[in-house]
Amino acid sequence: MILDAHTLDRNLFTRIFDVCVIGAGPAGISLARKLAARGHDVALMEGGGLDITHESQELYEGDIVGLDYYPIDTARLRFLGGSSNHWGGRCRSLDPYDFEGVDHHPMSEWPIRWSDLDQYAAEAEDILDLVPASVTPDKPVEGAERALFRPGFRFSSPTTRFNEKYRAELAASKRIHLILNANLVDIRVSDNGTAVTGTILKSYRAGDPGFPVRARAYCLCLGALENPRALLNANAQFPNGIGNDHDLVGRYFCEHPTYVVGEVLFEDDVPPKAGFAPTPECIRQEGCLNFNALMNTHALDFMTEAKRTVACSSDFMTQLAEKVLGRPFNCNVGGLSAYFDNLNKADFRIGEIGCIAEQALNPDSRVLLSNETDRFGLRVLALDWRHNEMDMRTYRACANVMGAYLAKRGIGRVKVADWLMDNDPVPPPMGTPGNQVGAYHHMCTTRMSQNPKEGVVDGDCKVHGLGNLFIGGSSVYATAGHTNPTLNIVELALRLGDHISGRLSGGELAAIPNDTSL
């Protein structure tokens, strides 16, 4: 069922739920559905409503105190379905070797393996409306098989917005109580500090005293910026926040930095745009991290633009193209007229190498709390995004490996970007042509680790030291890889659902004695 915190009969929360899930984006909804399917009662709390509003969205505002970055409130959406309401649908699993780590990147080994998530691939594909990975497999690169391959990406359907796709199911569910406009303001912990005893939530109604939600288990699914913010703000009992015994909550913030690392002068045959990724052997040899190199050309491909002209000739053809491709079709660029115009341009044989890179684990790259407070008295987040030498090494490797491949094959010559040649490189600022800076992918701020001194949650996404508090979403990534996170977010949520269900059924998660302070 779907209820609203503004008009809610709060006697509903005199009961104890099996699980309280905070946040109804891809992670929270996938987790709640999995738990409900296992027969558990779930309180699913969403801070926004059914549609975007100013009062909800402004709670995502924050300060930028590190590298130049997008305004925080533009990077995410705060209503039912979360940021799935504007995502592009591009999906790919992390690579198996992302989980294994490399010696030149300390702490990069995950406490789980790729197979632990891959067993949920089919279920996640159904949730995200994806074709199987076998339809778009990775492909070898002729002449560079030991260094590069062509990664296969898939695209969700244009209609895969969790708000639209799952709203009716959530409304009809007898197991899931979805409460809209319910904002988390506090997390209460037992006196011995080993378990969460309840959460406090408030609506936007002026003077709302708030209401408690009690459960046998709790899971934060607020995103990789808001998950650490919630833990840091829950400081009534622990001055440094919950789960922060080792000052790691909010640290290791990773994005997928996206910069132009070189210019290409192509030979006679200008190739189509293409993406490349390094092999494990290349990563070890270069001492770099994972990346996705995008070879962009100013030239247009005749067949592509001919197809675009046909597909964009009518609304029916556009819709048909979207159904066939499984993704939105861009009719705002290109076409045959653009193709022929492009042939007359002097620079059509010039292109560029863009790099979407895995970011290094850097404890100084982090989410902090500012001194400013929001309408609920919670401190607003401050993002201190930073790069280090390993990041620069990865950008250089991307340019050098691609340059070597293009030269060897006689495709073109690469001129490494001037900023990368400096002794102390500084990435281009926001607004520099061709440099997207980041991909709106936030990761690693409550990272997964076997050792509590290296992360916030364990391999089962449980907060170290707390028996019944879990975290969902990309904040638990141990490393970032280079691929879009949504597919793995859903797989992690499904795995977490099975884990929590098993512990509930096994009696390991019992109701905490009533907390009279709630």
XYZ file of C-alpha atoms in Angstrom:
518
model
C 0.000 0.000 0.000
C 1.019 3.631 -0.501
C 0.424 6.181 2.250
C 1.486 9.790 2.803
C 3.265 10.965 5.953
C 1.211 14.180 5.884
C -2.094 12.348 6.416
C -0.840 9.091 7.896
C -2.568 7.417 10.829
C 0.532 7.052 12.940
C -0.978 4.301 15.055
C 0.166 2.105 12.192
C 3.672 2.340 13.632
C 2.906 0.869 17.007
C 3.746 -2.434 15.322
C 7.200 -3.841 14.581
C 7.997 -4.473 10.916
C 10.395 -7.128 9.735
C 12.481 -4.576 7.840
C 12.517 -0.790 7.559
C 14.000 0.360 4.236
C 14.843 4.063 3.976
C 14.857 5.308 0.381
C 12.732 4.192 -2.573
C 15.083 4.317 -5.536
C 16.401 1.315 -7.514
C 18.150 -0.164 -4.439
C 15.309 0.400 -1.956
C 12.493 -0.742 -4.242
C 14.422 -3.827 -5.426
C 15.212 -4.755 -1.814
C 11.645 -4.197 -0.598
C 10.179 -6.289 -3.428
C 12.624 -9.117 -2.759
C 11.828 -9.141 0.977
C 8.079 -9.014 0.351
C 8.372 -11.930 -2.076
C 10.066 -13.856 0.743
C 7.064 -13.213 2.986
C 8.395 -10.341 5.105
C 6.600 -7.127 6.093
C 8.461 -4.022 4.946
C 8.162 -0.342 5.845
C 9.527 1.475 2.769
C 10.131 5.135 3.590
C 10.505 7.732 0.811
C 11.440 11.360 1.521
C 9.735 12.653 -1.631
C 6.318 12.192 -3.164
C 5.066 10.684 -6.404
C 6.461 13.626 -8.372
C 9.332 16.060 -7.997
C 8.772 19.039 -5.662
C 10.888 21.999 -4.567
C 10.514 21.183 -0.867
C 11.918 17.702 -1.359
C 14.579 18.472 -3.968
C 16.091 21.354 -1.984
C 17.095 18.859 0.725
C 19.698 17.558 -1.747
C 21.486 20.904 -1.879
C 25.073 20.862 -0.667
C 28.407 22.635 -0.785
C 31.280 21.906 -3.186
C 34.549 22.299 -1.268
C 36.883 20.206 -3.438
C 37.276 19.791 -7.193
C 34.829 21.548 -9.472
C 31.600 19.520 -9.651
C 27.938 19.778 -10.590
C 25.508 21.411 -8.137
C 24.660 18.569 -5.764
C 20.879 18.880 -6.115
C 21.085 18.494 -9.916
C 22.910 15.155 -9.731
C 20.024 13.215 -8.126
C 16.233 13.191 -7.906
C 14.365 12.971 -4.596
C 10.975 11.349 -5.208
C 9.602 7.851 -5.717
C 11.978 5.974 -8.006
C 14.924 8.209 -7.153
C 17.415 8.964 -9.887
C 15.989 6.206 -12.098
C 13.558 8.949 -13.090
C 16.214 10.541 -15.298
C 18.846 7.881 -15.947
C 19.978 7.022 -19.451
C 19.578 3.256 -19.062
C 23.190 2.330 -19.916
C 24.138 -0.907 -18.139
C 27.059 -3.228 -17.806
C 28.299 -5.454 -15.003
C 31.542 -4.734 -13.237
C 34.372 -6.876 -14.592
C 35.278 -10.040 -12.637
C 38.783 -8.697 -12.057
C 37.359 -5.518 -10.496
C 36.566 -7.658 -7.461
C 40.018 -9.253 -7.251
C 42.023 -6.075 -6.770
C 45.558 -5.258 -7.919
C 48.748 -4.858 -5.903
C 49.339 -1.281 -7.046
C 45.930 -0.165 -5.680
C 45.838 -0.791 -1.901
C 42.578 -2.178 -0.410
C 41.166 -2.792 -3.904
C 40.113 -6.409 -3.297
C 36.415 -6.832 -2.526
C 35.303 -9.207 0.271
C 32.946 -10.796 -2.280
C 33.463 -12.039 -5.826
C 31.848 -11.286 -9.186
C 30.023 -14.633 -9.063
C 28.277 -13.564 -5.836
C 26.446 -10.904 -7.852
C 26.264 -12.646 -11.213
C 23.896 -15.258 -9.776
C 21.341 -12.412 -9.621
C 21.973 -11.263 -13.192
C 18.803 -12.728 -14.730
C 16.593 -11.327 -11.965
C 18.220 -7.895 -12.267
C 17.852 -7.978 -16.052
C 14.134 -8.566 -15.649
C 13.846 -5.651 -13.208
C 15.762 -3.332 -15.551
C 14.237 -4.634 -18.810
C 17.615 -5.696 -20.183
C 18.516 -8.268 -22.772
C 20.990 -10.920 -21.511
C 24.678 -10.015 -21.554
C 25.229 -12.631 -24.259
C 23.372 -10.401 -26.737
C 26.019 -7.666 -26.445
C 29.207 -9.550 -25.534
C 32.662 -8.088 -25.067
C 34.687 -8.281 -28.281
C 38.429 -8.578 -28.932
C 40.320 -5.733 -30.594
C 42.295 -6.913 -33.625
C 45.970 -6.213 -33.164
C 45.602 -5.277 -29.483
C 44.132 -8.406 -27.925
C 46.539 -8.314 -24.977
C 45.828 -4.670 -24.205
C 42.271 -3.773 -25.167
C 38.789 -5.169 -25.779
C 35.448 -3.680 -26.806
C 33.115 -3.738 -23.766
C 29.497 -4.623 -24.416
C 26.874 -2.306 -22.947
C 23.122 -2.782 -22.746
C 20.328 -0.226 -22.459
C 17.188 -0.428 -20.403
C 13.861 0.333 -21.998
C 12.957 4.057 -22.130
C 10.044 3.230 -19.800
C 12.193 1.678 -17.058
C 11.528 4.331 -14.461
C 10.994 2.667 -11.085
C 8.251 5.177 -10.239
C 6.215 4.273 -13.312
C 7.080 0.583 -13.477
C 6.496 -0.360 -9.826
C 4.011 2.207 -8.482
C 0.927 0.037 -9.096
C 2.631 -3.054 -7.671
C 3.657 -1.162 -4.522
C 0.134 0.228 -4.118
C -1.368 -3.271 -4.330
C 1.191 -4.942 -2.064
C -0.029 -6.267 1.271
C 3.539 -6.753 2.477
C 5.051 -3.359 1.609
C 3.928 -0.173 3.357
C 5.332 2.638 1.206
C 5.186 5.950 3.072
C 5.763 9.060 0.953
C 7.103 12.406 2.228
C 8.701 10.591 5.180
C 12.120 12.108 5.916
C 14.665 10.329 8.090
C 15.782 12.657 10.899
C 17.370 10.280 13.420
C 18.579 6.733 13.986
C 18.451 5.372 17.543
C 20.887 2.760 18.816
C 20.762 0.496 21.884
C 22.675 1.549 24.985
C 25.399 -1.014 24.305
C 25.781 0.338 20.753
C 25.297 -2.995 19.018
C 21.877 -2.621 17.341
C 19.491 -0.038 15.933
C 16.331 0.255 18.032
C 14.354 2.576 15.768
C 14.262 5.414 13.270
C 12.512 8.786 13.509
C 10.874 10.312 10.457
C 9.053 13.571 9.769
C 6.752 14.924 7.101
C 7.037 18.458 5.709
C 4.124 19.617 7.856
C 5.128 22.536 10.085
C 5.573 21.475 13.698
C 5.466 17.755 12.916
C 6.916 16.030 16.024
C 7.886 13.045 13.924
C 7.004 9.391 14.232
C 9.012 6.261 15.009
C 9.416 3.209 12.820
C 10.591 0.031 14.519
C 11.753 -3.121 12.798
C 13.896 -6.200 13.242
C 16.317 -4.926 10.604
C 17.007 -1.550 8.975
C 18.544 -0.642 5.622
C 19.669 2.743 4.309
C 19.181 3.059 0.540
C 19.595 6.815 0.165
C 22.441 6.961 -2.351
C 26.180 7.358 -1.908
C 25.913 10.991 -0.813
C 22.940 10.734 1.551
C 23.840 7.381 3.133
C 26.965 8.824 4.799
C 25.167 12.090 5.535
C 22.451 10.177 7.431
C 25.023 8.231 9.453
C 27.064 11.337 10.283
C 23.969 13.311 11.310
C 22.832 10.506 13.660
C 25.171 11.814 16.368
C 22.912 12.184 19.415
C 24.386 9.040 20.990
C 27.703 8.896 19.115
C 29.357 12.288 18.515
C 31.082 11.109 15.321
C 27.944 9.474 13.942
C 26.806 5.875 13.604
C 29.191 3.306 12.112
C 32.032 5.808 12.242
C 34.326 4.313 14.886
C 37.268 4.534 12.494
C 36.366 7.867 10.838
C 35.565 6.174 7.523
C 31.941 7.179 6.922
C 31.913 9.436 3.868
C 35.540 8.769 2.919
C 36.767 7.270 -0.378
C 34.146 9.122 -2.435
C 34.528 8.001 -6.046
C 33.021 9.209 -9.287
C 33.751 8.143 -12.840
C 35.919 11.097 -13.933
C 35.296 11.876 -17.582
C 37.912 13.910 -19.440
C 39.385 14.313 -22.924
C 42.900 12.866 -22.668
C 44.055 13.265 -26.266
C 43.347 14.577 -29.741
C 43.380 12.210 -32.746
C 44.382 12.951 -36.319
C 42.908 10.118 -38.364
C 44.410 8.690 -41.552
C 42.423 8.159 -44.764
C 39.664 5.937 -43.346
C 37.912 7.590 -40.424
C 36.549 4.857 -38.120
C 33.153 5.043 -36.399
C 32.917 6.073 -32.760
C 33.896 3.232 -30.479
C 34.624 2.302 -26.861
C 37.605 0.340 -25.539
C 38.605 -1.053 -22.137
C 41.924 -2.410 -20.824
C 42.576 -6.092 -20.238
C 43.747 -7.244 -16.778
C 47.214 -7.687 -18.286
C 47.215 -4.078 -19.488
C 46.083 -2.785 -16.071
C 48.916 -4.621 -14.336
C 51.515 -3.607 -16.910
C 50.540 0.077 -16.887
C 50.062 0.169 -13.107
C 46.754 1.938 -13.692
C 43.083 1.391 -12.895
C 40.207 0.336 -15.124
C 38.874 2.736 -17.754
C 36.597 3.061 -20.757
C 38.292 4.891 -23.633
C 35.870 6.537 -26.042
C 37.196 7.245 -29.522
C 35.057 10.082 -30.830
C 35.260 11.397 -34.373
C 33.964 14.568 -35.955
C 33.101 12.473 -38.992
C 29.645 10.962 -39.304
C 28.893 7.426 -40.433
C 26.699 7.233 -43.541
C 24.657 4.165 -42.511
C 24.096 5.494 -38.987
C 22.836 8.840 -40.239
C 20.700 7.198 -42.921
C 19.044 5.080 -40.220
C 18.605 8.209 -38.083
C 16.869 10.033 -40.933
C 14.421 7.152 -41.417
C 13.843 6.605 -37.684
C 13.151 10.290 -37.077
C 10.817 10.718 -40.046
C 7.680 10.290 -37.898
C 6.601 9.663 -34.312
C 5.723 6.095 -35.210
C 9.175 5.387 -36.667
C 10.865 6.988 -33.645
C 8.846 4.834 -31.242
C 9.574 1.736 -33.338
C 13.317 2.489 -33.269
C 13.211 2.882 -29.488
C 11.469 -0.485 -29.112
C 14.015 -2.217 -31.353
C 17.067 -0.585 -29.744
C 15.719 -0.700 -26.206
C 16.809 2.885 -25.534
C 15.779 6.455 -26.416
C 16.646 7.497 -29.975
C 18.329 10.878 -30.400
C 16.664 12.837 -33.187
C 18.230 16.156 -32.196
C 21.537 15.539 -33.972
C 22.832 14.122 -37.234
C 20.885 12.779 -40.174
C 21.857 12.552 -43.841
C 21.903 16.315 -44.303
C 24.384 16.627 -41.441
C 26.462 13.803 -42.930
C 26.870 15.550 -46.299
C 27.513 18.919 -44.662
C 30.204 17.307 -42.540
C 32.103 16.040 -45.583
C 32.935 19.625 -46.498
C 34.466 20.482 -43.130
C 38.225 20.732 -42.964
C 38.412 19.129 -39.507
C 36.272 16.060 -40.082
C 39.357 13.823 -39.801
C 40.083 15.125 -36.300
C 38.713 13.391 -33.263
C 39.429 12.882 -29.574
C 39.986 10.239 -26.928
C 37.643 10.596 -23.986
C 38.323 8.629 -20.814
C 35.737 7.422 -18.303
C 38.001 6.210 -15.532
C 37.863 4.172 -12.384
C 38.860 6.489 -9.556
C 41.471 5.538 -6.977
C 40.534 4.982 -3.344
C 41.503 8.236 -1.650
C 40.504 8.853 1.995
C 40.746 12.607 1.427
C 38.036 12.434 -1.249
C 34.961 12.477 0.911
C 31.479 13.546 1.963
C 31.508 15.846 4.994
C 28.942 17.842 6.931
C 28.885 21.628 6.629
C 27.754 23.966 9.407
C 24.601 24.856 7.490
C 21.398 23.016 8.433
C 18.286 22.061 6.484
C 14.644 22.500 7.457
C 14.868 19.480 9.794
C 17.936 20.771 11.616
C 20.244 18.253 9.925
C 23.619 19.456 8.745
C 23.932 19.817 4.974
C 26.557 17.777 3.160
C 29.759 19.161 1.710
C 31.497 17.299 -1.116
C 35.295 17.361 -1.070
C 36.073 15.510 -4.318
C 39.766 14.953 -5.029
C 42.079 13.159 -7.439
C 45.499 11.679 -6.713
C 48.538 10.478 -8.657
C 46.953 7.080 -9.405
C 44.079 8.883 -11.130
C 46.551 10.840 -13.284
C 48.404 7.629 -14.084
C 45.139 6.084 -15.287
C 44.314 9.044 -17.569
C 47.825 8.906 -19.060
C 47.573 5.146 -19.544
C 44.271 5.604 -21.353
C 45.863 8.099 -23.778
C 49.075 6.111 -24.249
C 47.478 2.693 -24.768
C 44.986 4.098 -27.255
C 47.750 6.050 -29.008
C 49.873 2.927 -29.380
C 46.944 0.938 -30.767
C 45.880 3.591 -33.306
C 49.461 4.129 -34.481
C 50.210 0.398 -34.828
C 47.070 -0.165 -36.882
C 47.664 2.920 -39.034
C 44.359 4.414 -37.933
C 45.684 7.715 -36.626
C 48.022 9.616 -34.335
C 47.217 10.774 -30.804
C 48.426 14.004 -29.219
C 48.154 13.689 -25.424
C 46.179 16.526 -23.822
C 48.380 19.388 -22.646
C 47.050 19.285 -19.082
C 48.149 15.665 -18.700
C 51.734 16.563 -19.655
C 52.204 18.905 -16.692
C 54.332 17.767 -13.755
C 51.385 18.364 -11.441
C 48.331 17.822 -13.682
C 45.085 19.621 -12.910
C 41.997 18.287 -14.756
C 40.037 20.773 -16.874
C 37.325 22.664 -14.968
C 33.580 22.473 -15.530
C 32.511 23.949 -18.850
C 35.693 23.060 -20.756
C 34.595 21.699 -24.188
C 34.454 17.915 -24.339
C 35.108 17.417 -20.624
C 32.057 16.107 -18.788
C 34.066 16.010 -15.494
C 31.897 13.300 -13.907
C 29.103 10.890 -14.787
C 26.762 11.520 -11.808
C 27.963 8.160 -10.427
C 28.551 8.348 -6.670
C 30.275 5.409 -5.004
C 32.384 3.980 -2.133
C 31.403 6.340 0.726
C 30.369 3.434 3.010
C 32.641 0.957 1.288
C 32.587 -2.784 1.796
C 35.537 -4.371 3.575
C 36.380 -7.412 5.624
C 38.454 -5.271 7.984
C 36.435 -2.631 9.945
C 39.484 -0.353 9.738
C 39.172 -0.211 5.956
C 35.433 0.232 5.419
C 31.978 0.773 6.879
C 30.088 -2.413 5.945
C 31.059 -6.064 5.664
C 30.591 -8.390 2.700
C 26.893 -8.728 3.545
C 26.411 -4.925 3.528
C 25.966 -4.899 7.314
C 27.479 -1.953 9.166
C 30.497 -3.144 11.164
C 29.633 -3.419 14.849
C 25.845 -3.166 14.406
C 23.851 -6.372 14.199
C 20.805 -5.122 12.288
C 21.787 -2.083 10.200
C 22.494 -2.606 6.503
C 23.286 -0.304 3.594
C 22.149 -0.664 -0.009
C 23.369 1.045 -3.165
C 26.689 2.031 -4.704
C 28.001 3.596 -1.494
C 29.045 0.039 -0.509
C 31.221 -0.429 -3.602
C 34.711 -1.434 -2.512
C 36.116 0.033 -5.737
C 34.439 1.917 -8.550
C 35.345 0.067 -11.759
C 34.463 2.022 -14.886
C 30.921 0.838 -15.644
C 27.597 2.492 -14.878
C 26.478 1.341 -11.416
C 22.716 0.690 -11.689
C 22.857 -2.975 -12.742
C 25.210 -3.842 -9.893
C 23.152 -1.728 -7.462
C 20.131 -3.906 -8.219
C 22.139 -7.140 -7.989
C 23.536 -6.040 -4.618
C 20.004 -5.240 -3.401
C 18.710 -8.668 -4.446
C 21.623 -10.375 -2.717
C 21.035 -8.278 0.402
C 17.356 -9.221 0.347
C 18.222 -12.902 0.369
C 20.733 -12.375 3.181
C 18.343 -10.421 5.417
C 15.535 -12.873 4.687
C 17.736 -15.785 5.694
C 18.689 -14.105 8.951
C 15.070 -13.208 9.704
C 13.881 -16.740 9.006
C 16.710 -18.163 11.071
C 15.770 -16.047 14.076
C 19.062 -14.142 14.050
C 17.312 -10.763 13.807
C 14.970 -10.503 16.758
C 12.894 -7.492 17.741
C 14.814 -5.103 19.986
C 13.151 -4.420 23.365
C 10.955 -1.350 23.267
C 12.914 1.903 23.282
C 10.928 4.332 25.424
C 12.791 7.293 23.925
C 11.141 6.705 20.528
